[in-house]
Amino acid sequence: MVSRVIPVQPFDLIIFGGTGDLARRKILPALFRRYCAGQMEGEARVIGAARAEMSDAEYRSFAREAITEFGAYAACDAEHLDAFLTLLSYITLDARGDAGWATLAAALEGSARIRAFYFSVGPGLFGDLAARIEAHGLAAPGTRVVVEKPFGRDLASARSLNAALARHFDETQIYRIDHYLGKETVQNLMAIRFGNTLFEPLWNSQYVDHIQITVAEAGGVGSRGEYYDKSGAMRDMMQNHLMQLLCLTAMEPPAKYDPDAVRDEKLKVIRALDPGQPGDIVRGQYEAAGKGAGSQPGYLEEVGNPESTTESFVALKARIGNWRWAGTPFYLRTGKRLRARASEIAIVFKDAPHSIFGADAGQHRNILTIRLQPNEGIELGVTIKEPGPGGMRLVDVPLDMTFSEALGPEAEDVPDAYERLIMDVIRGDQTLFMRGDEVEAAWEWTDPIIEAWESAGTAPCAYATGSSGPDDALALIHRDGRRWREIRT
Ligand code: NAD
């Protein structure tokens, strides 16, 4: 299979926070890979802008190290890297002061390229950057701004961020990143649902017993402890990534694959969510593991806050109050230090209404699993006859389509989510970016849940490192006569 690469128009991409961790680990390597793939025309320019004093040459060596360290370098040869680095320059600039803005204005003066400003800085600087871009006359109607998560920590802060951006930019210019939407399998969810006639007729409460969405990480909070402790799994993962996966799984078919048509349908799902009930939500915190050399600290120790009640795990049962999904629960869970790093969406279909094979054949269910990581792919569990003589015994087998096997070696080289999303920004395609009203609606649903447990003052349940989460999370689904799927790679 040969994938088509359509080059984008020449562009100027200004990365505010161009010396930060995200630029180093994701943005610069993603740009390099797209360059190697032939998607960036030679006239593209990438301008790093941050507070540090740095020359162009120093920024290029910063980018060289980042690209070498974060895996992208293997994709391409040294000659490509040298050529790519010539597209880069650097401006020392203060988002909150005047330093550097005149230099940036001079660099952009007269450029007819597509212009995109990437706000790879904390959200506290979004308003300052937007105001200064306008004050210095750096934005035209086609200019785009890209903003990173977290987009607020509650409805009020998300609204104020939206308002700060809206003072200077139209919604059609604002690209709010949720990198989960850039994942190949997540987009495949739409292809599977709306490109096949097979699934959509069954995609409702009449045929679907329940849906499970799991985003499990094996690692702990690591160096992000200080940030994470102010956020927690609900704000960091559930409100955005899992909510987006829920929306794409549950939404009605949009009339066309177009940014607003897709986002309108996602928004309807969030607005149809029933309010979360306290008994339907379980929070957890991981415990320390092991002793001596191979030991791992517990959450409290890792974040350096022995009093912390922030959750590193959350599981909940969500209900969507509409015709399609009334009566079908969505079980969502995400957490750190779990058994494995594994993310999937599992559509668990109902049992056949009547078994002609008798009680001995047992109960069998079709499960469609969309694996986000690892081994991106789709698996459909079907029931067949167990081979051999001896009567009609049934067995479940997977129809497994691991993309790399089904589509050939090129599919193994799946572009990182950031590669796709940055190129979508340049192309002006907002389909895979969150709209302001979507983000606000998600906070509107999340806020009362967080407020309820904050006012109750309850501590999260402890869970063992390497487990599937707290026992209460198992009970959450067991009491409905169901069980979580095993977290495995
Ligand atoms: P960082 O702290 O590593 O980098 C921040 C950057 O902002 C630096 O380049 C710094 O010089 C610049 N900066 C700070 N104050 C400035 C000012 N007044 N004027 C100009 N530049 C200034 O942060 P990061 O990890 O790169 O994160 C950037 C954004 O991306 C944050 O909103 C973060 O939440 C988000 N994000 C990061 C990651 C990640 O993996 N690092 C993942 C998802 C989202």
Short mmCIF file of C-alpha atoms and ligand atoms in Angstrom, two decimals:
data_model
loop_
_atom_site.label_atom_id
_atom_site.label_comp_id
_atom_site.label_asym_id
_atom_site.label_seq_id
_atom_site.Cartn_x
_atom_site.Cartn_y
_atom_site.Cartn_z
CA MET A 1 0.00 0.00 0.00
CA VAL A 2 1.44 3.38 -0.96
CA SER A 3 0.18 6.29 1.08
CA ARG A 4 -0.36 9.55 -0.70
CA VAL A 5 1.34 12.63 0.66
CA ILE A 6 -0.17 15.86 -0.52
CA PRO A 7 2.20 18.76 0.13
CA VAL A 8 0.74 21.66 2.06
CA GLN A 9 1.05 25.27 0.96
CA PRO A 10 4.10 27.22 2.14
CA PHE A 11 3.61 28.44 5.70
CA ASP A 12 5.10 30.41 8.57
CA LEU A 13 4.68 28.54 11.84
CA ILE A 14 5.55 30.54 14.93
CA ILE A 15 6.00 28.35 18.01
CA PHE A 16 5.57 30.41 21.17
CA GLY A 17 7.27 28.30 23.82
CA GLY A 18 9.57 26.96 21.10
CA THR A 19 12.18 25.93 23.70
CA GLY A 20 9.71 24.05 25.91
CA ASP A 21 9.19 20.37 26.53
CA LEU A 22 6.30 20.00 24.08
CA ALA A 23 8.22 21.70 21.26
CA ARG A 24 11.20 19.45 21.95
CA ARG A 25 9.36 16.15 22.31
CA LYS A 26 6.50 16.55 19.87
CA ILE A 27 6.28 19.63 17.66
CA LEU A 28 9.80 19.79 16.19
CA PRO A 29 10.08 16.00 15.61
CA ALA A 30 6.60 16.01 14.02
CA LEU A 31 7.55 18.81 11.63
CA PHE A 32 10.75 17.02 10.69
CA ARG A 33 8.92 13.82 9.88
CA ARG A 34 6.44 15.66 7.68
CA TYR A 35 9.37 17.34 5.98
CA CYS A 36 10.93 13.93 5.32
CA ALA A 37 7.61 12.63 4.03
CA GLY A 38 7.65 15.42 1.45
CA GLN A 39 4.66 17.21 2.87
CA MET A 40 6.34 20.54 3.65
CA GLU A 41 7.40 22.67 0.76
CA GLY A 42 10.89 24.10 0.97
CA GLU A 43 9.55 27.58 1.52
CA ALA A 44 8.03 26.76 4.92
CA ARG A 45 9.45 28.66 7.87
CA VAL A 46 9.40 27.66 11.52
CA ILE A 47 10.15 30.39 14.03
CA GLY A 48 10.77 29.38 17.63
CA ALA A 49 9.86 32.19 20.05
CA ALA A 50 10.43 32.06 23.78
CA ARG A 51 12.02 33.95 26.63
CA ALA A 52 15.46 32.35 26.52
CA GLU A 53 18.26 34.18 24.75
CA MET A 54 19.27 32.04 21.81
CA SER A 55 20.71 32.56 18.34
CA ASP A 56 19.30 30.89 15.23
CA ALA A 57 22.28 28.54 15.24
CA GLU A 58 21.67 27.59 18.87
CA TYR A 59 18.00 26.96 18.17
CA ARG A 60 18.89 24.73 15.25
CA SER A 61 21.19 22.67 17.44
CA PHE A 62 18.43 22.51 20.10
CA ALA A 63 16.09 21.18 17.38
CA ARG A 64 18.73 18.75 16.09
CA GLU A 65 19.10 17.27 19.57
CA ALA A 66 15.32 17.10 20.05
CA ILE A 67 14.81 15.33 16.74
CA THR A 68 17.65 12.92 17.39
CA GLU A 69 16.45 12.16 20.92
CA PHE A 70 12.76 11.71 20.22
CA GLY A 71 12.91 9.05 17.64
CA ALA A 72 12.11 10.95 14.52
CA TYR A 73 15.66 11.02 13.26
CA ALA A 74 15.72 7.39 12.19
CA ALA A 75 13.05 8.20 9.63
CA CYS A 76 15.37 10.23 7.56
CA ASP A 77 18.99 10.80 6.74
CA ALA A 78 21.42 13.45 7.90
CA GLU A 79 21.10 15.40 4.69
CA HIS A 80 17.38 15.83 5.26
CA LEU A 81 17.98 16.97 8.80
CA ASP A 82 20.46 19.65 7.73
CA ALA A 83 18.04 20.88 5.07
CA PHE A 84 15.13 20.89 7.52
CA LEU A 85 17.09 22.87 10.09
CA THR A 86 17.66 25.70 7.60
CA LEU A 87 13.88 26.36 7.79
CA LEU A 88 14.22 27.17 11.50
CA SER A 89 14.98 30.48 13.17
CA TYR A 90 14.55 31.86 16.66
CA ILE A 91 13.36 35.08 18.28
CA THR A 92 13.72 35.94 21.95
CA LEU A 93 10.31 37.22 22.94
CA ASP A 94 8.26 37.92 26.04
CA ALA A 95 4.55 37.15 25.85
CA ARG A 96 3.91 39.62 28.66
CA GLY A 97 6.20 42.44 27.52
CA ASP A 98 7.34 44.23 24.38
CA ALA A 99 10.64 42.42 23.96
CA GLY A 100 10.93 40.63 20.64
CA TRP A 101 7.61 41.60 19.05
CA ALA A 102 9.08 44.15 16.64
CA THR A 103 11.61 41.53 15.51
CA LEU A 104 8.81 39.03 14.95
CA ALA A 105 6.79 41.63 13.02
CA ALA A 106 9.82 42.39 10.83
CA ALA A 107 10.37 38.67 10.16
CA LEU A 108 6.76 38.22 9.05
CA GLU A 109 6.50 41.49 7.12
CA GLY A 110 5.41 40.95 3.54
CA SER A 111 5.13 37.17 3.88
CA ALA A 112 2.26 35.79 1.80
CA ARG A 113 2.55 32.34 3.36
CA ILE A 114 -0.15 30.73 5.50
CA ARG A 115 0.47 31.91 9.05
CA ALA A 116 -0.03 29.83 12.18
CA PHE A 117 0.81 30.71 15.77
CA TYR A 118 1.29 27.72 18.04
CA PHE A 119 0.69 28.65 21.70
CA SER A 120 2.92 25.98 23.25
CA VAL A 121 2.91 27.80 26.58
CA GLY A 122 0.81 27.63 29.72
CA PRO A 123 -2.82 28.78 29.29
CA GLY A 124 -2.09 31.79 31.49
CA LEU A 125 -0.30 33.32 28.48
CA PHE A 126 -2.98 32.68 25.82
CA GLY A 127 -4.69 36.04 26.34
CA ASP A 128 -1.39 37.98 26.38
CA LEU A 129 -0.21 36.35 23.17
CA ALA A 130 -3.52 36.88 21.37
CA ALA A 131 -3.59 40.55 22.37
CA ARG A 132 -0.01 41.20 21.28
CA ILE A 133 -0.45 39.40 17.97
CA GLU A 134 -3.31 41.77 17.23
CA ALA A 135 -1.58 44.87 18.63
CA HIS A 136 1.40 44.26 16.36
CA GLY A 137 -0.82 43.67 13.34
CA LEU A 138 0.46 40.10 12.89
CA ALA A 139 -2.88 38.44 12.18
CA ALA A 140 -4.84 38.36 8.94
CA PRO A 141 -8.27 36.67 8.49
CA GLY A 142 -6.63 33.38 7.42
CA THR A 143 -4.23 33.31 10.36
CA ARG A 144 -4.61 30.32 12.68
CA VAL A 145 -3.81 29.93 16.36
CA VAL A 146 -3.18 26.55 17.94
CA VAL A 147 -3.74 26.12 21.67
CA GLU A 148 -2.75 23.24 23.89
CA LYS A 149 -4.46 21.48 26.71
CA PRO A 150 -5.33 22.00 29.48
CA PHE A 151 -8.08 24.23 28.19
CA GLY A 152 -9.16 25.49 31.59
CA ARG A 153 -9.59 23.62 34.87
CA ASP A 154 -13.35 24.22 35.09
CA LEU A 155 -16.15 25.86 33.16
CA ALA A 156 -15.37 29.37 34.41
CA SER A 157 -11.68 29.23 33.40
CA ALA A 158 -12.50 27.62 30.03
CA ARG A 159 -15.02 30.38 29.35
CA SER A 160 -12.49 33.05 30.18
CA LEU A 161 -9.87 31.42 27.90
CA ASN A 162 -12.43 31.22 25.10
CA ALA A 163 -13.34 34.87 25.66
CA ALA A 164 -9.67 35.93 25.68
CA LEU A 165 -9.12 34.24 22.32
CA ALA A 166 -12.45 35.40 20.88
CA ARG A 167 -11.51 39.05 21.50
CA HIS A 168 -8.84 38.71 18.82
CA PHE A 169 -9.68 35.69 16.68
CA ASP A 170 -12.71 34.19 15.04
CA GLU A 171 -13.66 30.62 16.09
CA THR A 172 -12.70 29.43 12.59
CA GLN A 173 -9.12 30.51 13.35
CA ILE A 174 -8.79 28.69 16.69
CA TYR A 175 -7.41 25.12 16.78
CA ARG A 176 -7.75 23.55 20.26
CA ILE A 177 -5.61 20.44 20.32
CA ASP A 178 -6.71 17.16 21.80
CA HIS A 179 -4.00 14.90 20.48
CA TYR A 180 -6.22 11.84 20.90
CA LEU A 181 -8.21 13.06 17.92
CA GLY A 182 -5.03 12.94 15.84
CA LYS A 183 -4.60 9.22 16.46
CA GLU A 184 -5.12 7.08 13.39
CA THR A 185 -7.45 4.60 15.11
CA VAL A 186 -9.63 7.33 16.51
CA GLN A 187 -10.27 8.60 13.01
CA ASN A 188 -10.77 5.02 11.96
CA LEU A 189 -13.62 4.83 14.41
CA MET A 190 -15.49 7.24 12.13
CA ALA A 191 -14.43 5.28 9.04
CA ILE A 192 -15.65 2.01 10.56
CA ARG A 193 -18.94 3.46 11.67
CA PHE A 194 -19.81 5.56 8.67
CA GLY A 195 -17.91 3.85 5.85
CA ASN A 196 -19.49 0.42 6.38
CA THR A 197 -23.11 -0.62 6.37
CA LEU A 198 -22.29 -3.50 8.66
CA PHE A 199 -22.06 -1.81 12.03
CA GLU A 200 -24.28 1.24 12.07
CA PRO A 201 -27.62 -0.63 12.10
CA LEU A 202 -26.44 -2.42 15.27
CA TRP A 203 -24.93 0.66 16.87
CA ASN A 204 -27.65 1.39 19.43
CA SER A 205 -29.16 0.26 22.70
CA GLN A 206 -31.19 -2.44 20.99
CA TYR A 207 -28.05 -4.40 20.11
CA VAL A 208 -25.29 -2.95 22.27
CA ASP A 209 -25.24 -4.12 25.87
CA HIS A 210 -22.63 -1.62 27.01
CA ILE A 211 -19.48 0.17 25.94
CA GLN A 212 -16.16 0.31 27.76
CA ILE A 213 -13.54 2.95 27.16
CA THR A 214 -10.18 2.40 28.83
CA VAL A 215 -7.10 4.58 28.73
CA ALA A 216 -4.60 2.87 31.03
CA GLU A 217 -1.04 3.94 31.67
CA ALA A 218 1.63 1.80 33.30
CA GLY A 219 3.77 4.77 34.35
CA GLY A 220 3.19 7.09 37.29
CA VAL A 221 3.09 10.89 37.29
CA GLY A 222 6.87 11.07 36.92
CA SER A 223 8.25 14.57 36.50
CA ARG A 224 4.77 16.05 35.99
CA GLY A 225 3.91 15.61 39.68
CA GLU A 226 3.46 19.26 40.55
CA TYR A 227 1.17 19.95 37.58
CA TYR A 228 -0.69 16.66 37.89
CA ASP A 229 -1.47 17.06 41.57
CA LYS A 230 -3.42 20.24 40.79
CA SER A 231 -5.29 18.48 38.06
CA GLY A 232 -5.94 14.74 38.56
CA ALA A 233 -7.28 12.07 36.22
CA MET A 234 -10.71 13.66 35.84
CA ARG A 235 -9.39 16.97 34.57
CA ASP A 236 -6.27 15.66 32.84
CA MET A 237 -7.83 12.75 30.93
CA MET A 238 -11.55 12.21 31.44
CA GLN A 239 -12.86 15.69 30.63
CA ASN A 240 -11.00 15.80 27.33
CA HIS A 241 -9.52 12.59 25.89
CA LEU A 242 -12.07 10.04 27.13
CA MET A 243 -14.91 12.47 26.54
CA GLN A 244 -13.80 12.85 22.92
CA LEU A 245 -13.64 9.08 22.48
CA LEU A 246 -17.11 8.79 24.00
CA CYS A 247 -18.43 11.44 21.59
CA LEU A 248 -17.02 9.77 18.48
CA THR A 249 -18.38 6.41 19.60
CA ALA A 250 -21.84 7.66 20.47
CA MET A 251 -22.54 10.48 18.02
CA GLU A 252 -25.11 10.39 15.24
CA PRO A 253 -23.76 10.20 11.69
CA PRO A 254 -22.91 13.74 10.57
CA ALA A 255 -24.30 14.69 7.16
CA LYS A 256 -20.75 15.08 5.88
CA TYR A 257 -17.17 14.87 7.07
CA ASP A 258 -16.87 18.55 7.71
CA PRO A 259 -15.58 20.34 10.83
CA ASP A 260 -18.84 21.82 12.03
CA ALA A 261 -20.99 18.86 11.02
CA VAL A 262 -18.78 16.50 13.07
CA ARG A 263 -18.42 18.87 16.01
CA ASP A 264 -22.16 19.61 16.12
CA GLU A 265 -22.82 15.89 16.56
CA LYS A 266 -20.16 15.52 19.26
CA LEU A 267 -21.61 18.46 21.13
CA LYS A 268 -25.08 16.86 21.09
CA VAL A 269 -23.64 13.78 22.82
CA ILE A 270 -22.06 15.83 25.61
CA ARG A 271 -25.27 17.77 26.07
CA ALA A 272 -27.25 14.51 26.26
CA LEU A 273 -25.10 13.08 29.06
CA ASP A 274 -27.08 12.50 32.24
CA PRO A 275 -25.59 14.20 35.29
CA GLY A 276 -23.03 11.97 36.97
CA GLN A 277 -24.29 10.25 40.14
CA PRO A 278 -21.89 10.01 43.12
CA GLY A 279 -22.32 6.22 43.28
CA ASP A 280 -21.30 5.88 39.64
CA ILE A 281 -17.84 7.35 40.10
CA VAL A 282 -14.77 5.83 41.72
CA ARG A 283 -11.50 7.64 42.32
CA GLY A 284 -8.21 6.02 43.16
CA GLN A 285 -4.61 6.75 44.09
CA TYR A 286 -1.77 4.31 43.47
CA GLU A 287 0.27 2.86 46.30
CA ALA A 288 3.99 2.33 46.51
CA ALA A 289 5.28 -0.95 45.13
CA GLY A 290 8.19 -3.20 46.02
CA LYS A 291 11.15 -2.67 48.29
CA GLY A 292 14.75 -1.83 47.64
CA ALA A 293 16.24 -1.29 44.21
CA GLY A 294 13.19 -1.97 42.03
CA SER A 295 10.69 -0.17 44.30
CA GLN A 296 8.32 2.47 43.02
CA PRO A 297 7.00 5.36 45.07
CA GLY A 298 3.32 5.77 45.74
CA TYR A 299 1.34 8.71 44.39
CA LEU A 300 1.66 10.84 47.54
CA GLU A 301 5.39 10.41 47.65
CA GLU A 302 5.81 10.96 43.93
CA VAL A 303 3.97 14.29 43.94
CA GLY A 304 5.60 15.28 47.24
CA ASN A 305 2.26 16.04 48.90
CA PRO A 306 1.35 13.61 51.72
CA GLU A 307 -2.07 15.27 52.17
CA SER A 308 -3.08 15.10 48.53
CA THR A 309 -6.58 13.87 47.68
CA THR A 310 -6.02 14.16 43.92
CA GLU A 311 -6.99 11.06 41.97
CA SER A 312 -4.57 9.18 39.70
CA PHE A 313 -7.45 6.92 38.61
CA VAL A 314 -11.08 7.50 37.83
CA ALA A 315 -13.78 5.10 36.64
CA LEU A 316 -17.34 6.09 35.95
CA LYS A 317 -20.57 4.96 34.45
CA ALA A 318 -22.02 7.47 32.02
CA ARG A 319 -25.49 7.43 30.52
CA ILE A 320 -26.57 9.20 27.39
CA GLY A 321 -30.16 10.36 27.46
CA ASN A 322 -31.23 10.02 23.86
CA TRP A 323 -33.14 7.51 21.71
CA ARG A 324 -30.05 5.72 20.45
CA TRP A 325 -28.43 5.07 23.80
CA ALA A 326 -31.15 5.05 26.47
CA GLY A 327 -30.38 2.06 28.70
CA THR A 328 -26.85 1.41 27.40
CA PRO A 329 -24.21 2.34 29.96
CA PHE A 330 -20.79 3.63 28.96
CA TYR A 331 -18.11 2.57 31.45
CA LEU A 332 -15.06 4.79 31.29
CA ARG A 333 -11.81 4.40 33.20
CA THR A 334 -8.38 5.91 33.10
CA GLY A 335 -5.45 5.84 35.44
CA LYS A 336 -1.75 5.64 36.04
CA ARG A 337 0.41 2.76 37.27
CA LEU A 338 -2.07 0.21 36.02
CA ARG A 339 -1.31 -3.26 34.74
CA ALA A 340 -0.27 -2.14 31.27
CA ARG A 341 -0.26 0.80 28.90
CA ALA A 342 -3.33 0.00 26.87
CA SER A 343 -6.16 2.06 25.42
CA GLU A 344 -9.24 0.72 23.75
CA ILE A 345 -12.90 1.20 23.05
CA ALA A 346 -14.92 -2.00 23.37
CA ILE A 347 -18.45 -2.26 22.01
CA VAL A 348 -20.01 -5.21 23.80
CA PHE A 349 -23.04 -6.48 21.90
CA LYS A 350 -25.99 -8.20 23.53
CA ASP A 351 -26.38 -11.94 23.68
CA ALA A 352 -28.25 -13.62 20.86
CA PRO A 353 -31.94 -13.43 21.85
CA HIS A 354 -32.32 -17.19 21.87
CA SER A 355 -29.74 -19.95 21.88
CA ILE A 356 -30.60 -22.89 19.64
CA PHE A 357 -27.54 -24.75 20.95
CA GLY A 358 -28.79 -25.33 24.47
CA ALA A 359 -27.34 -24.44 27.85
CA ASP A 360 -24.12 -26.42 27.31
CA ALA A 361 -23.04 -24.08 24.53
CA GLY A 362 -22.61 -21.31 27.10
CA GLN A 363 -23.12 -17.59 26.61
CA HIS A 364 -21.29 -15.86 23.81
CA ARG A 365 -21.05 -12.24 22.88
CA ASN A 366 -19.72 -10.29 19.98
CA ILE A 367 -17.28 -7.62 21.05
CA LEU A 368 -15.86 -5.04 18.68
CA THR A 369 -12.63 -3.66 20.06
CA ILE A 370 -10.95 -0.59 18.69
CA ARG A 371 -7.37 -0.62 19.98
CA LEU A 372 -5.73 2.77 20.27
CA GLN A 373 -2.50 1.50 21.73
CA PRO A 374 -0.50 -0.62 21.52
CA ASN A 375 -0.90 -2.45 18.17
CA GLU A 376 -3.43 -0.02 16.73
CA GLY A 377 -6.18 -2.02 15.12
CA ILE A 378 -9.63 -3.47 15.29
CA GLU A 379 -10.76 -6.83 16.57
CA LEU A 380 -14.19 -8.35 16.20
CA GLY A 381 -14.96 -11.27 18.45
CA VAL A 382 -17.23 -13.75 16.70
CA THR A 383 -18.68 -17.02 17.88
CA ILE A 384 -17.98 -20.14 15.83
CA LYS A 385 -18.21 -23.87 16.26
CA GLU A 386 -15.31 -25.40 18.08
CA PRO A 387 -13.60 -27.60 15.47
CA GLY A 388 -13.84 -31.36 15.70
CA PRO A 389 -16.44 -33.99 16.38
CA GLY A 390 -18.40 -34.22 19.57
CA GLY A 391 -21.42 -32.07 19.13
CA MET A 392 -21.98 -28.39 18.74
CA ARG A 393 -19.66 -26.60 21.12
CA LEU A 394 -19.15 -22.90 20.59
CA VAL A 395 -16.02 -20.84 20.93
CA ASP A 396 -15.23 -17.13 20.55
CA VAL A 397 -12.47 -16.21 18.13
CA PRO A 398 -11.17 -12.82 17.09
CA LEU A 399 -11.30 -11.48 13.57
CA ASP A 400 -8.20 -9.42 14.13
CA MET A 401 -7.08 -6.61 11.89
CA THR A 402 -3.90 -5.14 13.20
CA PHE A 403 -3.34 -2.24 10.83
CA SER A 404 0.34 -2.95 10.31
CA GLU A 405 -0.47 -6.50 9.21
CA ALA A 406 -3.50 -5.64 7.10
CA LEU A 407 -2.11 -2.61 5.34
CA GLY A 408 1.53 -3.56 4.93
CA PRO A 409 4.77 -2.20 6.35
CA GLU A 410 3.92 1.42 5.58
CA ALA A 411 1.08 1.30 8.07
CA GLU A 412 3.62 0.54 10.79
CA ASP A 413 4.97 4.00 10.23
CA VAL A 414 1.74 5.61 11.41
CA PRO A 415 2.24 9.36 11.72
CA ASP A 416 2.26 10.67 15.24
CA ALA A 417 -0.93 12.53 16.17
CA TYR A 418 0.99 15.81 16.17
CA GLU A 419 2.13 15.30 12.58
CA ARG A 420 -1.41 15.00 11.36
CA LEU A 421 -2.77 17.77 13.52
CA ILE A 422 -0.12 20.34 12.61
CA MET A 423 -0.61 19.63 8.91
CA ASP A 424 -4.39 19.96 9.40
CA VAL A 425 -3.79 23.40 10.90
CA ILE A 426 -1.84 24.42 7.82
CA ARG A 427 -4.53 22.97 5.55
CA GLY A 428 -7.17 24.84 7.54
CA ASP A 429 -9.11 21.72 8.53
CA GLN A 430 -10.65 22.03 12.00
CA THR A 431 -12.44 18.66 12.04
CA LEU A 432 -10.07 17.08 14.55
CA PHE A 433 -9.91 20.09 16.86
CA MET A 434 -12.29 20.89 19.68
CA ARG A 435 -14.67 23.78 19.25
CA GLY A 436 -15.09 26.26 22.10
CA ASP A 437 -18.67 25.22 22.89
CA GLU A 438 -17.65 21.54 23.02
CA VAL A 439 -14.98 22.25 25.60
CA GLU A 440 -17.37 24.31 27.68
CA ALA A 441 -20.07 21.63 27.52
CA ALA A 442 -17.56 19.02 28.67
CA TRP A 443 -16.64 21.16 31.68
CA GLU A 444 -20.31 21.80 32.37
CA TRP A 445 -20.76 18.05 32.83
CA THR A 446 -17.48 17.54 34.71
CA ASP A 447 -17.67 20.45 37.17
CA PRO A 448 -20.53 19.19 39.37
CA ILE A 449 -18.85 15.78 39.66
CA ILE A 450 -15.61 17.34 40.88
CA GLU A 451 -17.48 19.79 43.13
CA ALA A 452 -19.45 16.92 44.69
CA TRP A 453 -16.36 14.98 45.75
CA GLU A 454 -14.49 18.12 46.77
CA SER A 455 -17.33 19.19 49.05
CA ALA A 456 -17.70 15.65 50.44
CA GLY A 457 -13.95 15.72 51.21
CA THR A 458 -13.57 12.00 50.56
CA ALA A 459 -10.15 10.61 49.81
CA PRO A 460 -9.59 8.44 46.73
CA CYS A 461 -9.38 4.65 47.27
CA ALA A 462 -5.89 3.17 47.28
CA TYR A 463 -4.94 0.70 44.55
CA ALA A 464 -1.91 -1.45 44.00
CA THR A 465 0.63 -0.53 41.37
CA GLY A 466 0.26 -2.91 38.44
CA SER A 467 -3.40 -3.67 39.22
CA SER A 468 -6.59 -2.79 37.32
CA GLY A 469 -7.45 -0.02 39.76
CA PRO A 470 -9.27 0.03 43.10
CA ASP A 471 -11.67 -2.74 44.10
CA ASP A 472 -14.51 -0.21 44.14
CA ALA A 473 -13.98 0.27 40.40
CA LEU A 474 -14.48 -3.46 39.87
CA ALA A 475 -17.62 -3.29 42.01
CA LEU A 476 -18.92 -0.37 39.92
CA ILE A 477 -19.39 -2.65 36.94
CA HIS A 478 -19.89 -5.98 38.78
CA ARG A 479 -23.02 -4.73 40.45
CA ASP A 480 -24.54 -4.35 36.96
CA GLY A 481 -23.65 -8.00 36.22
CA ARG A 482 -20.80 -7.03 33.90
CA ARG A 483 -17.03 -7.08 34.13
CA TRP A 484 -14.20 -4.89 32.92
CA ARG A 485 -12.13 -6.18 30.11
CA GLU A 486 -8.66 -7.19 31.10
CA ILE A 487 -6.05 -4.45 30.75
CA ARG A 488 -3.36 -6.06 28.62
CA THR A 489 -0.95 -5.20 25.88
P1 NAD B 1 7.51 24.17 29.30
O1 NAD B 1 7.42 24.78 30.66
O2 NAD B 1 8.49 23.09 29.05
O3 NAD B 1 7.80 25.30 28.23
C1 NAD B 1 7.17 26.55 28.29
C2 NAD B 1 7.71 27.42 27.18
O4 NAD B 1 7.06 28.69 27.30
C3 NAD B 1 9.21 27.69 27.24
O5 NAD B 1 9.71 27.75 25.93
C4 NAD B 1 9.28 29.09 27.86
O6 NAD B 1 10.41 29.84 27.47
C5 NAD B 1 8.05 29.71 27.27
N1 NAD B 1 7.58 30.85 28.04
C6 NAD B 1 7.22 30.87 29.36
N2 NAD B 1 6.87 32.14 29.72
C7 NAD B 1 7.00 32.89 28.62
C8 NAD B 1 6.81 34.28 28.34
N3 NAD B 1 6.38 35.13 29.27
N4 NAD B 1 7.04 34.71 27.10
C9 NAD B 1 7.47 33.87 26.13
N5 NAD B 1 7.69 32.57 26.32
C10 NAD B 1 7.46 32.09 27.56
O7 NAD B 1 6.02 23.70 28.95
P2 NAD B 1 5.58 22.55 27.92
O8 NAD B 1 5.62 21.25 28.62
O9 NAD B 1 6.32 22.71 26.65
O10 NAD B 1 4.04 22.88 27.72
C11 NAD B 1 3.56 23.92 26.89
C12 NAD B 1 2.06 23.82 26.80
O11 NAD B 1 1.70 22.58 26.23
C13 NAD B 1 1.35 23.86 28.15
O12 NAD B 1 0.10 24.49 27.99
C14 NAD B 1 1.15 22.39 28.49
O13 NAD B 1 0.08 22.19 29.37
C15 NAD B 1 0.86 21.86 27.11
N6 NAD B 1 1.13 20.43 26.98
C16 NAD B 1 2.37 19.93 27.16
C17 NAD B 1 2.60 18.59 26.98
C18 NAD B 1 3.97 18.00 27.14
O14 NAD B 1 4.10 16.81 26.87
N7 NAD B 1 4.97 18.75 27.52
C19 NAD B 1 1.55 17.73 26.63
C20 NAD B 1 0.28 18.27 26.43
C21 NAD B 1 0.09 19.62 26.60
#
